[in-house]
PDB file of C-alpha atoms in Angstrom:
ATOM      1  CA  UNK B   1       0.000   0.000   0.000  1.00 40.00           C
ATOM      2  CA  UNK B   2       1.019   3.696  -1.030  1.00 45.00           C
ATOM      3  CA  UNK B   3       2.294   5.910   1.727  1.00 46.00           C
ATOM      4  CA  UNK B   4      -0.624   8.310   2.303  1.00 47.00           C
ATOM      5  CA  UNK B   5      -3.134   6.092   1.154  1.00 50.00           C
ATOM      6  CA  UNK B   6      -5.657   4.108   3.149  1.00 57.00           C
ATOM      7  CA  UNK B   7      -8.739   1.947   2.340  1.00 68.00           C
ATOM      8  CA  UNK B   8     -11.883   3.287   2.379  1.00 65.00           C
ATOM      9  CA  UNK B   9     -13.885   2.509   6.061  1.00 69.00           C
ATOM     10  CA  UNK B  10     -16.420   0.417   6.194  1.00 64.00           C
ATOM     11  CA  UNK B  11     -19.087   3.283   6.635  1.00 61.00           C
ATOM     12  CA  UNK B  12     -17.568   4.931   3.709  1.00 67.00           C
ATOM     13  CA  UNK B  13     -18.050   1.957   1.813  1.00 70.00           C
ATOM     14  CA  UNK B  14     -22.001   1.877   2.582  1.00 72.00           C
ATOM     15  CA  UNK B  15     -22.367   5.335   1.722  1.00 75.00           C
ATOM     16  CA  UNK B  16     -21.055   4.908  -1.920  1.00 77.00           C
ATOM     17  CA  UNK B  17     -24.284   3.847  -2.643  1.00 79.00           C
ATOM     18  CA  UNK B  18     -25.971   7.441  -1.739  1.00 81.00           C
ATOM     19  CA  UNK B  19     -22.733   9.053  -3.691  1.00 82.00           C
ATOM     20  CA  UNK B  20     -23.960   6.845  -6.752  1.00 84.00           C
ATOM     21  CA  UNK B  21     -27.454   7.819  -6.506  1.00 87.00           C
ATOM     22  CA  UNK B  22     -27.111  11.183  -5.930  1.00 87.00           C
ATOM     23  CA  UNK B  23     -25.032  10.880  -9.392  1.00 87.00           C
ATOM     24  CA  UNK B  24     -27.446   9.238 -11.211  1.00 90.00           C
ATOM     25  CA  UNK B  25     -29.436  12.478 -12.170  1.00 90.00           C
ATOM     26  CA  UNK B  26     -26.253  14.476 -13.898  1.00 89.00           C
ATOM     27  CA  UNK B  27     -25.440  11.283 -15.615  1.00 89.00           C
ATOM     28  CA  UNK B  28     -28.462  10.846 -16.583  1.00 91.00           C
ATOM     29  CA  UNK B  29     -28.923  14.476 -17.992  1.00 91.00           C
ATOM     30  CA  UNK B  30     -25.267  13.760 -20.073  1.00 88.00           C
ATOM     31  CA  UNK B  31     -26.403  10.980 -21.874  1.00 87.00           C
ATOM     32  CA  UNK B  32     -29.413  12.027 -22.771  1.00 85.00           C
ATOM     33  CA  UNK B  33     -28.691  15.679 -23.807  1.00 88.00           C
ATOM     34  CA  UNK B  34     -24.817  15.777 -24.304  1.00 87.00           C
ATOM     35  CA  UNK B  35     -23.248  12.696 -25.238  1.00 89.00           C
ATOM     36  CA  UNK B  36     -25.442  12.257 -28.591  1.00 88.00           C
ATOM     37  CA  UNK B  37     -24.886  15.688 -29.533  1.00 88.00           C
ATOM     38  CA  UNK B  38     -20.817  15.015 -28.740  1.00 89.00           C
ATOM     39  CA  UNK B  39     -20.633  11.918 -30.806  1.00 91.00           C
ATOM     40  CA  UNK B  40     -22.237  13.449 -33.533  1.00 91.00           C
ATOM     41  CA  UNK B  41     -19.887  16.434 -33.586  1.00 92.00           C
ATOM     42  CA  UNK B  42     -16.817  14.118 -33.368  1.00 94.00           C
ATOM     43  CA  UNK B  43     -18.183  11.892 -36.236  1.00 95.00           C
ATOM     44  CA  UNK B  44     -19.259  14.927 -38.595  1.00 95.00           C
ATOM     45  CA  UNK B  45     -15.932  16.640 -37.968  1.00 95.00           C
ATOM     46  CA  UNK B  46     -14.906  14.173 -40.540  1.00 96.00           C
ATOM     47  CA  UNK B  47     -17.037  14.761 -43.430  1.00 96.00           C
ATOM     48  CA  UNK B  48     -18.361  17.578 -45.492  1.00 95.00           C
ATOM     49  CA  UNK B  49     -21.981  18.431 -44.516  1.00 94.00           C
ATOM     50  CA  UNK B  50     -24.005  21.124 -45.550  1.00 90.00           C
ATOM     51  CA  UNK B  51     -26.748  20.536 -42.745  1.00 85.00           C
ATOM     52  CA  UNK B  52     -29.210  19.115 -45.054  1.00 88.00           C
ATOM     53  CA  UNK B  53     -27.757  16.661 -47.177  1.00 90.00           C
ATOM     54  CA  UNK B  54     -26.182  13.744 -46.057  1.00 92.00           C
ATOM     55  CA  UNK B  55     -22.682  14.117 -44.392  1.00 93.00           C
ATOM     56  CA  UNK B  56     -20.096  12.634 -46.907  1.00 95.00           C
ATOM     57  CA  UNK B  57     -16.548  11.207 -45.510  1.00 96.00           C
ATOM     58  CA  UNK B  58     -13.449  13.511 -46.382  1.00 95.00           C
ATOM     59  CA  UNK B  59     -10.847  12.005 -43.820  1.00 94.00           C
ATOM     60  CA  UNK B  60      -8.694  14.505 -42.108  1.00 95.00           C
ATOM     61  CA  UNK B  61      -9.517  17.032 -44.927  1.00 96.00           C
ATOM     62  CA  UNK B  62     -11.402  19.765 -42.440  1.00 96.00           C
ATOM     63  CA  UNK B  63      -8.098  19.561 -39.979  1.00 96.00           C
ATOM     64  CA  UNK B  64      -5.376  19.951 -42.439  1.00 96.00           C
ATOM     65  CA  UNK B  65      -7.533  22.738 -44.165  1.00 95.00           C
ATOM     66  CA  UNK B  66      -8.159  24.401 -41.023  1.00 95.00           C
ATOM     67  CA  UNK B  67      -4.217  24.571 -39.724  1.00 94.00           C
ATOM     68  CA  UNK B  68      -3.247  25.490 -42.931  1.00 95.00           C
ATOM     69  CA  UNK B  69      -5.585  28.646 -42.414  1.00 94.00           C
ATOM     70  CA  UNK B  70      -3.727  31.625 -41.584  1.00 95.00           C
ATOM     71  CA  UNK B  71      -6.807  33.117 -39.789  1.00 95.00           C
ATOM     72  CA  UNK B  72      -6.876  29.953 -37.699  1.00 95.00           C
ATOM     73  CA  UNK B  73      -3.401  30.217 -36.977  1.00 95.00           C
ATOM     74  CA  UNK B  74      -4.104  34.077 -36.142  1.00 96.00           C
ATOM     75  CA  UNK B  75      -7.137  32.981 -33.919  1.00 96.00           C
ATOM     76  CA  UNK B  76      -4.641  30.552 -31.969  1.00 95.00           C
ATOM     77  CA  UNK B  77      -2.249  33.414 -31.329  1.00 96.00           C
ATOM     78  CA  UNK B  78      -4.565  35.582 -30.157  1.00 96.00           C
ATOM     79  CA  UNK B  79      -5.987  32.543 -27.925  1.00 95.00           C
ATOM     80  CA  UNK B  80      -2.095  31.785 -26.135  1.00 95.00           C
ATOM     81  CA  UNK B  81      -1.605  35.410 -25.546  1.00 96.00           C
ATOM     82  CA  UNK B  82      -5.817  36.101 -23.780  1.00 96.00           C
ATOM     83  CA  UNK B  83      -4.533  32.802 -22.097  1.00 94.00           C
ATOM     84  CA  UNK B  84      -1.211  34.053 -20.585  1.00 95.00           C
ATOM     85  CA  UNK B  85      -3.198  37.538 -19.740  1.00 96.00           C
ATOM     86  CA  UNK B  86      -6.165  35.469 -18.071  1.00 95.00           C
ATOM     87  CA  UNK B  87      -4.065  33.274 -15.960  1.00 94.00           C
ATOM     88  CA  UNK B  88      -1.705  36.051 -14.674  1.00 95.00           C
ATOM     89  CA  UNK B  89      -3.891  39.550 -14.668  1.00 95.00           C
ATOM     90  CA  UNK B  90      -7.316  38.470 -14.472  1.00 95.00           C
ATOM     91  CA  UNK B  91      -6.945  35.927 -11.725  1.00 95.00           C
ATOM     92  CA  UNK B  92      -4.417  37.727  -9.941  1.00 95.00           C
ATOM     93  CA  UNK B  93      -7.324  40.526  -9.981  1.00 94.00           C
ATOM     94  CA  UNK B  94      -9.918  38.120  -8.673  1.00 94.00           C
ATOM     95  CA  UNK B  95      -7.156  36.615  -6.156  1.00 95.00           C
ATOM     96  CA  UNK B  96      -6.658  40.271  -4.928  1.00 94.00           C
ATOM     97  CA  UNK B  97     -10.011  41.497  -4.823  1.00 93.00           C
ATOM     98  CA  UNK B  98     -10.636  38.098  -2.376  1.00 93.00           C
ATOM     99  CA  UNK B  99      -7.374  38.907   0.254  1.00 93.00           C
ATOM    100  CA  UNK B 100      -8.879  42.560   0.477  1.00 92.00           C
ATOM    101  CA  UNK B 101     -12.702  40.997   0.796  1.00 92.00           C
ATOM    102  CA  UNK B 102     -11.135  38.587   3.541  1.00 91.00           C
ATOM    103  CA  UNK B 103      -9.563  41.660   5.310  1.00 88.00           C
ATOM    104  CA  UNK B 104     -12.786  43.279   5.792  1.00 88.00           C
ATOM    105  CA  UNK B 105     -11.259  47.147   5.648  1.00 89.00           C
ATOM    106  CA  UNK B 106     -13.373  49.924   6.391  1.00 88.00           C
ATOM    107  CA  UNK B 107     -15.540  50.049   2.704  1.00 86.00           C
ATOM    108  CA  UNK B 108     -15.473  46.353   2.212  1.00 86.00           C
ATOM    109  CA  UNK B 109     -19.136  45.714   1.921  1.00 86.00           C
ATOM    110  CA  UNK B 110     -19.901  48.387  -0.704  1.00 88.00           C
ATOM    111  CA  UNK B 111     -17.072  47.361  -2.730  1.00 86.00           C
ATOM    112  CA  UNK B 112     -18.369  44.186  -2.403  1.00 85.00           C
ATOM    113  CA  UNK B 113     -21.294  45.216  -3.896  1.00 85.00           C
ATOM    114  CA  UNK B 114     -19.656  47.555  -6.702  1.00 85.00           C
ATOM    115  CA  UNK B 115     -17.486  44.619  -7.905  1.00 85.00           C
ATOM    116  CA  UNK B 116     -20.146  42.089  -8.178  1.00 82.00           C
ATOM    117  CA  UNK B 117     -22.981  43.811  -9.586  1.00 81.00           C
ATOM    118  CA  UNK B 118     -21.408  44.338 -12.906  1.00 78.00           C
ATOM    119  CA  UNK B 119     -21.335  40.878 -13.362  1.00 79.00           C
ATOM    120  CA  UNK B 120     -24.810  39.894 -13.523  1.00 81.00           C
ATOM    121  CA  UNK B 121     -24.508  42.048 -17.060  1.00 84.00           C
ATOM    122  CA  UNK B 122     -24.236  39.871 -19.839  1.00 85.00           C
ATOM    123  CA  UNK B 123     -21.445  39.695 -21.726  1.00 85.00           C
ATOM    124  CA  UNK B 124     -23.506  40.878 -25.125  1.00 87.00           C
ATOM    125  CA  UNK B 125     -24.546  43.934 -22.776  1.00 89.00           C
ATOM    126  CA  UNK B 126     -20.739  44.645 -22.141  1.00 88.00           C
ATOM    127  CA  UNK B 127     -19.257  45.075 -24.962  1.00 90.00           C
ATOM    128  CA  UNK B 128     -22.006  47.030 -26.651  1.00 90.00           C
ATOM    129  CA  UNK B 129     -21.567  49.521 -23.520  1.00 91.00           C
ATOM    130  CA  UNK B 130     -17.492  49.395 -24.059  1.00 92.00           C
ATOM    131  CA  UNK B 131     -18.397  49.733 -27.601  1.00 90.00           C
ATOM    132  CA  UNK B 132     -19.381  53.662 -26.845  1.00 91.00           C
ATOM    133  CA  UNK B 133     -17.026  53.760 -24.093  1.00 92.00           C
ATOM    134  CA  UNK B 134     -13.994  53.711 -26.740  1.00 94.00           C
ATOM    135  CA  UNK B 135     -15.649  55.235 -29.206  1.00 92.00           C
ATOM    136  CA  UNK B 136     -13.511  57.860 -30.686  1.00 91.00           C
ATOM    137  CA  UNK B 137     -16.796  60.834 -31.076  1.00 89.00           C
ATOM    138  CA  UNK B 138     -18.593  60.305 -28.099  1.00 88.00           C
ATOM    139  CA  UNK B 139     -16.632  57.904 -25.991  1.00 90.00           C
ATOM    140  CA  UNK B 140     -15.533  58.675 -22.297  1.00 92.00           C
ATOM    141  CA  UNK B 141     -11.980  57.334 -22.826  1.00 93.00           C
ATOM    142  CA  UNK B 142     -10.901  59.668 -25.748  1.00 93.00           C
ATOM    143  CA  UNK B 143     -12.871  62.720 -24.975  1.00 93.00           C
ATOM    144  CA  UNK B 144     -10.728  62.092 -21.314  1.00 93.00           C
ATOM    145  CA  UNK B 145      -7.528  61.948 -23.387  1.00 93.00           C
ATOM    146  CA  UNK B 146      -8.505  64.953 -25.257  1.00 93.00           C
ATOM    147  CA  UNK B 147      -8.830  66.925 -21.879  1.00 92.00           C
ATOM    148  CA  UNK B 148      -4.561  66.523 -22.232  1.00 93.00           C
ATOM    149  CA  UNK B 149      -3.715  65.759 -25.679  1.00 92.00           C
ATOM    150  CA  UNK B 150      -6.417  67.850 -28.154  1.00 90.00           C
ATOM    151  CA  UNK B 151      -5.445  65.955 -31.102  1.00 91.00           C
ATOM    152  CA  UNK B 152      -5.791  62.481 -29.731  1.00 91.00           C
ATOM    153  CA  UNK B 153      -7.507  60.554 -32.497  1.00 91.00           C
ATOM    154  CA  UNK B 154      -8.025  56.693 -32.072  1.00 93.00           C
ATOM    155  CA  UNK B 155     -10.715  54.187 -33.150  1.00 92.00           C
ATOM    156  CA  UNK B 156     -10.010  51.692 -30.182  1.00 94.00           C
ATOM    157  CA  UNK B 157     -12.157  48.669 -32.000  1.00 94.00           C
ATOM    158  CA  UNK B 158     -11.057  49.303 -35.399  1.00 92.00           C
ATOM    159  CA  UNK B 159      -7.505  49.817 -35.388  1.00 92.00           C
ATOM    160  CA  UNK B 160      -4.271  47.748 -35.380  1.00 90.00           C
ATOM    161  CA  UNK B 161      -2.710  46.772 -32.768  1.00 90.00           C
ATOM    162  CA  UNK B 162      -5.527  48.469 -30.069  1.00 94.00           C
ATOM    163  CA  UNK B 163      -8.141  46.819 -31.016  1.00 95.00           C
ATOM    164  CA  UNK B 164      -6.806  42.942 -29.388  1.00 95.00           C
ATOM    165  CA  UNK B 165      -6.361  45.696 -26.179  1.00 94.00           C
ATOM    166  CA  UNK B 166      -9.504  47.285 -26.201  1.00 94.00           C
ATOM    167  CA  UNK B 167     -11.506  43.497 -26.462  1.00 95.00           C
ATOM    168  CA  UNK B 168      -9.336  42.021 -23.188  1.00 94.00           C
ATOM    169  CA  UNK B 169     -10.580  45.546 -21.588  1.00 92.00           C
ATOM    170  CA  UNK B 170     -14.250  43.598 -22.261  1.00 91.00           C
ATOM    171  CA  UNK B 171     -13.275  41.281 -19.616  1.00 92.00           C
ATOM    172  CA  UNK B 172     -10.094  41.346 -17.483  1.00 90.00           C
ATOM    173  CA  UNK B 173     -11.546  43.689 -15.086  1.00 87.00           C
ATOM    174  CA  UNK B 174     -14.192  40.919 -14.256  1.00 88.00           C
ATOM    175  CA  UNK B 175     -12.918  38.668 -12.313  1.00 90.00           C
ATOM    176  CA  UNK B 176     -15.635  38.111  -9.934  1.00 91.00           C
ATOM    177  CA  UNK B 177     -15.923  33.795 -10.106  1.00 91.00           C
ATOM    178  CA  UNK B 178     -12.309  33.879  -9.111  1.00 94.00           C
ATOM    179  CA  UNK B 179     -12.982  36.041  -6.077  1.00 94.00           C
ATOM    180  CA  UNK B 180     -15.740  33.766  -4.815  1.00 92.00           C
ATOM    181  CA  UNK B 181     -13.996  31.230  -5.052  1.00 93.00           C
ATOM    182  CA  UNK B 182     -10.405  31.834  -3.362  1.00 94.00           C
ATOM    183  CA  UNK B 183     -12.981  34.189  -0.898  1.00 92.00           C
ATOM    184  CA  UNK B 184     -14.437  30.827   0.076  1.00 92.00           C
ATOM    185  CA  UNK B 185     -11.005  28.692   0.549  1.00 91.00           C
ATOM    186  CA  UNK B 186     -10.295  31.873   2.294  1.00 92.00           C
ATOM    187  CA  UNK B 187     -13.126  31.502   4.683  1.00 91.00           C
ATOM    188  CA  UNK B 188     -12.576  28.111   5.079  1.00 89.00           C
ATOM    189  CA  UNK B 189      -9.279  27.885   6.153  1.00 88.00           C
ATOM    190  CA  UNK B 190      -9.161  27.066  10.304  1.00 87.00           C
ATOM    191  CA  UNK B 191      -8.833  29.622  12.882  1.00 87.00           C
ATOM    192  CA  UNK B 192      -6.307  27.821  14.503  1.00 89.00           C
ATOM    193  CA  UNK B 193      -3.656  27.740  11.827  1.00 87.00           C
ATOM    194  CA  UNK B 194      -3.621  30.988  11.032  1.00 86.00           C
ATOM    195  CA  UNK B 195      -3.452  32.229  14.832  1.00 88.00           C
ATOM    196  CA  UNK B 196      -0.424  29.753  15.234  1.00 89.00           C
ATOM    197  CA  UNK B 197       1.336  31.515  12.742  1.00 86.00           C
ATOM    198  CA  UNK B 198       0.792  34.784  14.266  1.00 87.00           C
ATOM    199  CA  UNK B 199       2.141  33.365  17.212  1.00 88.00           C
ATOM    200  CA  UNK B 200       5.125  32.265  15.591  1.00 86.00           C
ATOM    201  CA  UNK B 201       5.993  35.967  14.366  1.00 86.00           C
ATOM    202  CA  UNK B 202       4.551  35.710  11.379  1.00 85.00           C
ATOM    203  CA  UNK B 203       4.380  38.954   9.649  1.00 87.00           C
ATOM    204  CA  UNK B 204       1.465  39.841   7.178  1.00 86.00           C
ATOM    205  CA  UNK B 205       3.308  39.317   4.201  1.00 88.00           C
ATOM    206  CA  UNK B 206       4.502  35.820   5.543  1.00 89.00           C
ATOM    207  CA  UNK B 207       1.036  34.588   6.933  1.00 89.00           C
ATOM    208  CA  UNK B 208      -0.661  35.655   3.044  1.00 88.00           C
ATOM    209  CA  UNK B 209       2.538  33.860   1.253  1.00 89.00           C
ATOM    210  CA  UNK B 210       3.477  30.822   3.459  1.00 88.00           C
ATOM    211  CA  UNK B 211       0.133  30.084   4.831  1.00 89.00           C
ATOM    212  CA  UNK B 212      -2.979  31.578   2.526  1.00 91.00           C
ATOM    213  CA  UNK B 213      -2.124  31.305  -0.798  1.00 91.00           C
ATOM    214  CA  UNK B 214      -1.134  27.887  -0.448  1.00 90.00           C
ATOM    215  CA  UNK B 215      -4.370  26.879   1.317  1.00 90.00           C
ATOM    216  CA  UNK B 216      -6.244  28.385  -1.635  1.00 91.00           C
ATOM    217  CA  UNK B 217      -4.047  26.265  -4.303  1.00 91.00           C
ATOM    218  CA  UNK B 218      -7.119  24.181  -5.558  1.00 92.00           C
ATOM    219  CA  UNK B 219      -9.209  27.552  -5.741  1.00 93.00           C
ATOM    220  CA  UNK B 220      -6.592  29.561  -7.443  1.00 94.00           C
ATOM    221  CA  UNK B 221      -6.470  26.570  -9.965  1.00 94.00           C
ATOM    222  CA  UNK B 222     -10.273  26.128 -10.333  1.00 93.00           C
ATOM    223  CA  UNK B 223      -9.724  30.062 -11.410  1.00 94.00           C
ATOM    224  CA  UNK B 224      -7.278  29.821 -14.103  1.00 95.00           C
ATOM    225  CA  UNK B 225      -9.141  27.069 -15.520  1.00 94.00           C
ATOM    226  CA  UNK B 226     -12.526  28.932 -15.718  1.00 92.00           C
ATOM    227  CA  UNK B 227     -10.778  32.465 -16.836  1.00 94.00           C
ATOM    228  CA  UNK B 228      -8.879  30.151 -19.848  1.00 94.00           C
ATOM    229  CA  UNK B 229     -11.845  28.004 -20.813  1.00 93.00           C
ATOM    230  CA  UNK B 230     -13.723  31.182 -21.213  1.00 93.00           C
ATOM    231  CA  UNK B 231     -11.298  32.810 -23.581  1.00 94.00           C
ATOM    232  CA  UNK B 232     -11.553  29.288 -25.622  1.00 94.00           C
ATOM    233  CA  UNK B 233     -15.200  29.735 -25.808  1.00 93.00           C
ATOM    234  CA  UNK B 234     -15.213  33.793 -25.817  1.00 94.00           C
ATOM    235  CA  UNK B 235     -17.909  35.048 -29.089  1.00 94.00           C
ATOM    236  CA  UNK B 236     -20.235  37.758 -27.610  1.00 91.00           C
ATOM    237  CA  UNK B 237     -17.406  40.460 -27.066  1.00 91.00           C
ATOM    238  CA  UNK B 238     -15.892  39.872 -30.245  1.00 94.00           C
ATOM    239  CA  UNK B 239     -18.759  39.895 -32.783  1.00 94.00           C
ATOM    240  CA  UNK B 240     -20.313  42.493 -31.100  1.00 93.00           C
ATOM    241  CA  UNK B 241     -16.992  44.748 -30.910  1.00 94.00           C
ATOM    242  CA  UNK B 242     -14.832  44.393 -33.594  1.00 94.00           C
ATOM    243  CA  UNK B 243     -16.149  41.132 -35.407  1.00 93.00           C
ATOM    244  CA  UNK B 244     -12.762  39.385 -35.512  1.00 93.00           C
ATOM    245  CA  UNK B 245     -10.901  42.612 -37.053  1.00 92.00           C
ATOM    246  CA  UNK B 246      -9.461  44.576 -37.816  1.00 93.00           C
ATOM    247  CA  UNK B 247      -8.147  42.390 -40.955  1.00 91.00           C
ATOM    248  CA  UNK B 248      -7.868  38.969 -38.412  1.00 92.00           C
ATOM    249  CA  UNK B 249      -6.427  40.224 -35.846  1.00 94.00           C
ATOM    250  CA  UNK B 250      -8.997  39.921 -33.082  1.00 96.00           C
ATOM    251  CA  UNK B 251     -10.227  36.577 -34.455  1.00 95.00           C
ATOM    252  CA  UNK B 252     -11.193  33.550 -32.763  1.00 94.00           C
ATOM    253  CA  UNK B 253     -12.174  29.813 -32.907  1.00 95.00           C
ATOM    254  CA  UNK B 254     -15.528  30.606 -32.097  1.00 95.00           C
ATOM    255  CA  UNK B 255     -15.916  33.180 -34.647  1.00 96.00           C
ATOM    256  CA  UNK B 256     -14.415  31.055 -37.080  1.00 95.00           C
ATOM    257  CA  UNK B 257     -17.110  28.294 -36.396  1.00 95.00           C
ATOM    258  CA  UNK B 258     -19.925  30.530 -36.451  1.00 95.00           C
ATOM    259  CA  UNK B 259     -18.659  31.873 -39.859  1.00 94.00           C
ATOM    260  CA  UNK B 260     -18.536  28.138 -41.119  1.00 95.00           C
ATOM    261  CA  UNK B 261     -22.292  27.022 -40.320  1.00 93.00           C
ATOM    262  CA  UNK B 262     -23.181  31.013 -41.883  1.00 93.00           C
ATOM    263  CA  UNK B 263     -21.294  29.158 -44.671  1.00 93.00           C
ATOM    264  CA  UNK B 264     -23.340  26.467 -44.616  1.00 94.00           C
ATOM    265  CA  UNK B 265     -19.637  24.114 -43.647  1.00 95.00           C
ATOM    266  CA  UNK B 266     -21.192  22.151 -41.022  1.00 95.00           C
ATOM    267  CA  UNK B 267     -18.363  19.678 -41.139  1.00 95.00           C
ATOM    268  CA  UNK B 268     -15.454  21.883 -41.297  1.00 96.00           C
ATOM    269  CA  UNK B 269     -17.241  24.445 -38.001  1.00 95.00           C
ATOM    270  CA  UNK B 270     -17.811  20.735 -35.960  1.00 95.00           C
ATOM    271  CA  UNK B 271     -13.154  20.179 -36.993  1.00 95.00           C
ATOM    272  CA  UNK B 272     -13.177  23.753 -34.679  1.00 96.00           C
ATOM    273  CA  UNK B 273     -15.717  22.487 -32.080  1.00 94.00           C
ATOM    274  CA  UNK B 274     -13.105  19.455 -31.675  1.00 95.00           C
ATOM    275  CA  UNK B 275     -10.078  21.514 -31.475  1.00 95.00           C
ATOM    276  CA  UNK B 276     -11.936  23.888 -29.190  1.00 94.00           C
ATOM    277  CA  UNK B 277     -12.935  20.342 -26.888  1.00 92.00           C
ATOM    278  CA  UNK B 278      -8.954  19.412 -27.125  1.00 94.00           C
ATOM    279  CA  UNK B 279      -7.896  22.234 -26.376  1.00 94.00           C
ATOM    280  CA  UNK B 280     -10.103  22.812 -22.983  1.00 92.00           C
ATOM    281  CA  UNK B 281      -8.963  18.940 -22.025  1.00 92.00           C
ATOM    282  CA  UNK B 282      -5.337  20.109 -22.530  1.00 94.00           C
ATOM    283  CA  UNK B 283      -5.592  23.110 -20.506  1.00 92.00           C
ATOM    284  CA  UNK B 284      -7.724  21.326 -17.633  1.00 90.00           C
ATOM    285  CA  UNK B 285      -5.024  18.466 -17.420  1.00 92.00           C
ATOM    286  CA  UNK B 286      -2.022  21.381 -17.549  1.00 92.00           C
ATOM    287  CA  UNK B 287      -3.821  23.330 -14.174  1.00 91.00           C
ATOM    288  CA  UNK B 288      -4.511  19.768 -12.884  1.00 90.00           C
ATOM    289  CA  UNK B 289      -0.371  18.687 -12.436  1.00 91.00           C
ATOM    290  CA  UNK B 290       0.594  22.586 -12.392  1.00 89.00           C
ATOM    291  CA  UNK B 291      -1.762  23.468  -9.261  1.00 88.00           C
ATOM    292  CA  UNK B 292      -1.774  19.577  -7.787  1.00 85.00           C
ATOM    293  CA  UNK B 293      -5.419  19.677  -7.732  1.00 80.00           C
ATOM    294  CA  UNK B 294      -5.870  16.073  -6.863  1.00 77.00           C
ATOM    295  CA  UNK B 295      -3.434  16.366  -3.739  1.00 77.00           C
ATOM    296  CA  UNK B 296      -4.363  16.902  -0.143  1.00 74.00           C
ATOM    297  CA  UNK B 297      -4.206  20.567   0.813  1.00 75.00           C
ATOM    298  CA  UNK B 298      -4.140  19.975   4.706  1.00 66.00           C
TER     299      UNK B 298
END
């Protein structure tokens, strides 16, 4: 036997059962509603298909077409860099926003509240409001620059290189799933051990770095693999800003699928739906042995 391991207890072992059944309704719901759907995706991915007629086997021919695409290589540069910015600014923010939560300074409560709120906006409503925000006429941003610098003239959303700036604006500030959850590893984490720290001469800085932060490992990594995922699947902020340009450089894979089934290429949008699936499986496995996520905490 493993060092650290043990054998489940004997009332463990009769309450499996319960753990099963309590199970049984989410498996339930994926098979019927998910796994057909899935299947059908990975089996189409493979053939042309129009939608109507009858899909016809082409091999690999939708994968080597799509990485031979320059916009789809464009799309997956764009992707790596939102992913590097999510992991590292955006749940930084969120793990920041949930140390000064856990603090409780004078204020905490209201910006509680101001933080949040925002986020029950939808993300179609947010980028049509950033849309005016950085609009060069009427928008706050450049009519503030102008206050300084008369002549300042930029079209955030339409030109190269701000516009891949102006769309991570969309969303980098809102980082509120990240907060609630470190907030709750915060909140969880026992009296006791961080009072025995204190005692020890633990400064501040020490008790946050040595003691916090790595108590909210798993929470930190359930974070970065939420923020990513939702760059993967990110399509409201970017059709309704800048629709992929200007030329590609704002695309996405999502965009890139929509524009296939507008293009009636069932088969080839269903090769990015895969690649999209991969690429959320490669990124939850990477967290998973970066953050230790299956190991013991306490």
């Amino acid at each position: 036997m493993k060092a650290g391991k043990s054998n489940p207890t004997v009332l463990e072992r009769r309450n499996y059962k319960w753990c099963y059944l309590f199970l049984l309704p989410s498996l339930l719901i994926f098979l019927l509603f998910y796994l057909s759907p899935i299947l059908t995706v990975i089996a189409t991915s493979f053939t042309k298909w129009d939608g109507f007629n009858k899909p016809v086997f082409i091999g690999l021919k939708n994968y080597i077409d799509l990485f031979h695409s320059k916009t789809f290589l464009i799309s997956l540069k764009n992707l790596l860099a939102w992913s590097v910015i999510a992991a590292t600014l955006h749940v930084g923010f969120g793990v920041l926003m949930a140390f000064v939560l856990y603090a409780k300074p004078k204020g905490w409560k209201f910006t509680r509240v101001i933080f949040m709120v925002p986020n029950v906006i939808s993300a179609a409503a947010w980028a049509m409001i950033y849309k005016f925000i950085f609009n060069d006429d009427m928008g706050i941003l450049n009519n503030l620059i102008r206050r300084f610098s008369p002549d300042f003239h930029v079209q955030w959303f339409f030109q190269s290189p701000y516009a891949f700036w102006a769309v991570t604006c969309t969303w980098i500030f809102y980082a509120v799933i990240v907060t609630l959850v470190v907030l709750n590893d915060l909140m969880a984490v026992p009296e006791e051990v961080v009072e025995a720290a204190r005692v020890d001469g633990a400064s501040p800085w020490q008790l946050t770095r040595h003691i916090m932060l790595p108590l909210c490992r798993n929470a930190i990594g359930t974070g970065v693999i939420c923020s990513i995922t939702s760059r993967i699947a990110m399509y409201e902020q970017i059709r309704l800003t800048t629709a992929g340009g200007p030329g590609d450089d704002t695309m996405n894979i999502p965009l890139i699928l929509v524009n296939s089934i507008s293009d009636m290429k069932y088969g080839f949008a269903n090769a990015n739906g895969m690649v999209m699936f991969a690429l959320g499986l490669i990124i939850l496995a990477a967290v998973n042995i970066t953050f230790r996520m299956n190991d013991s905490i306490y």
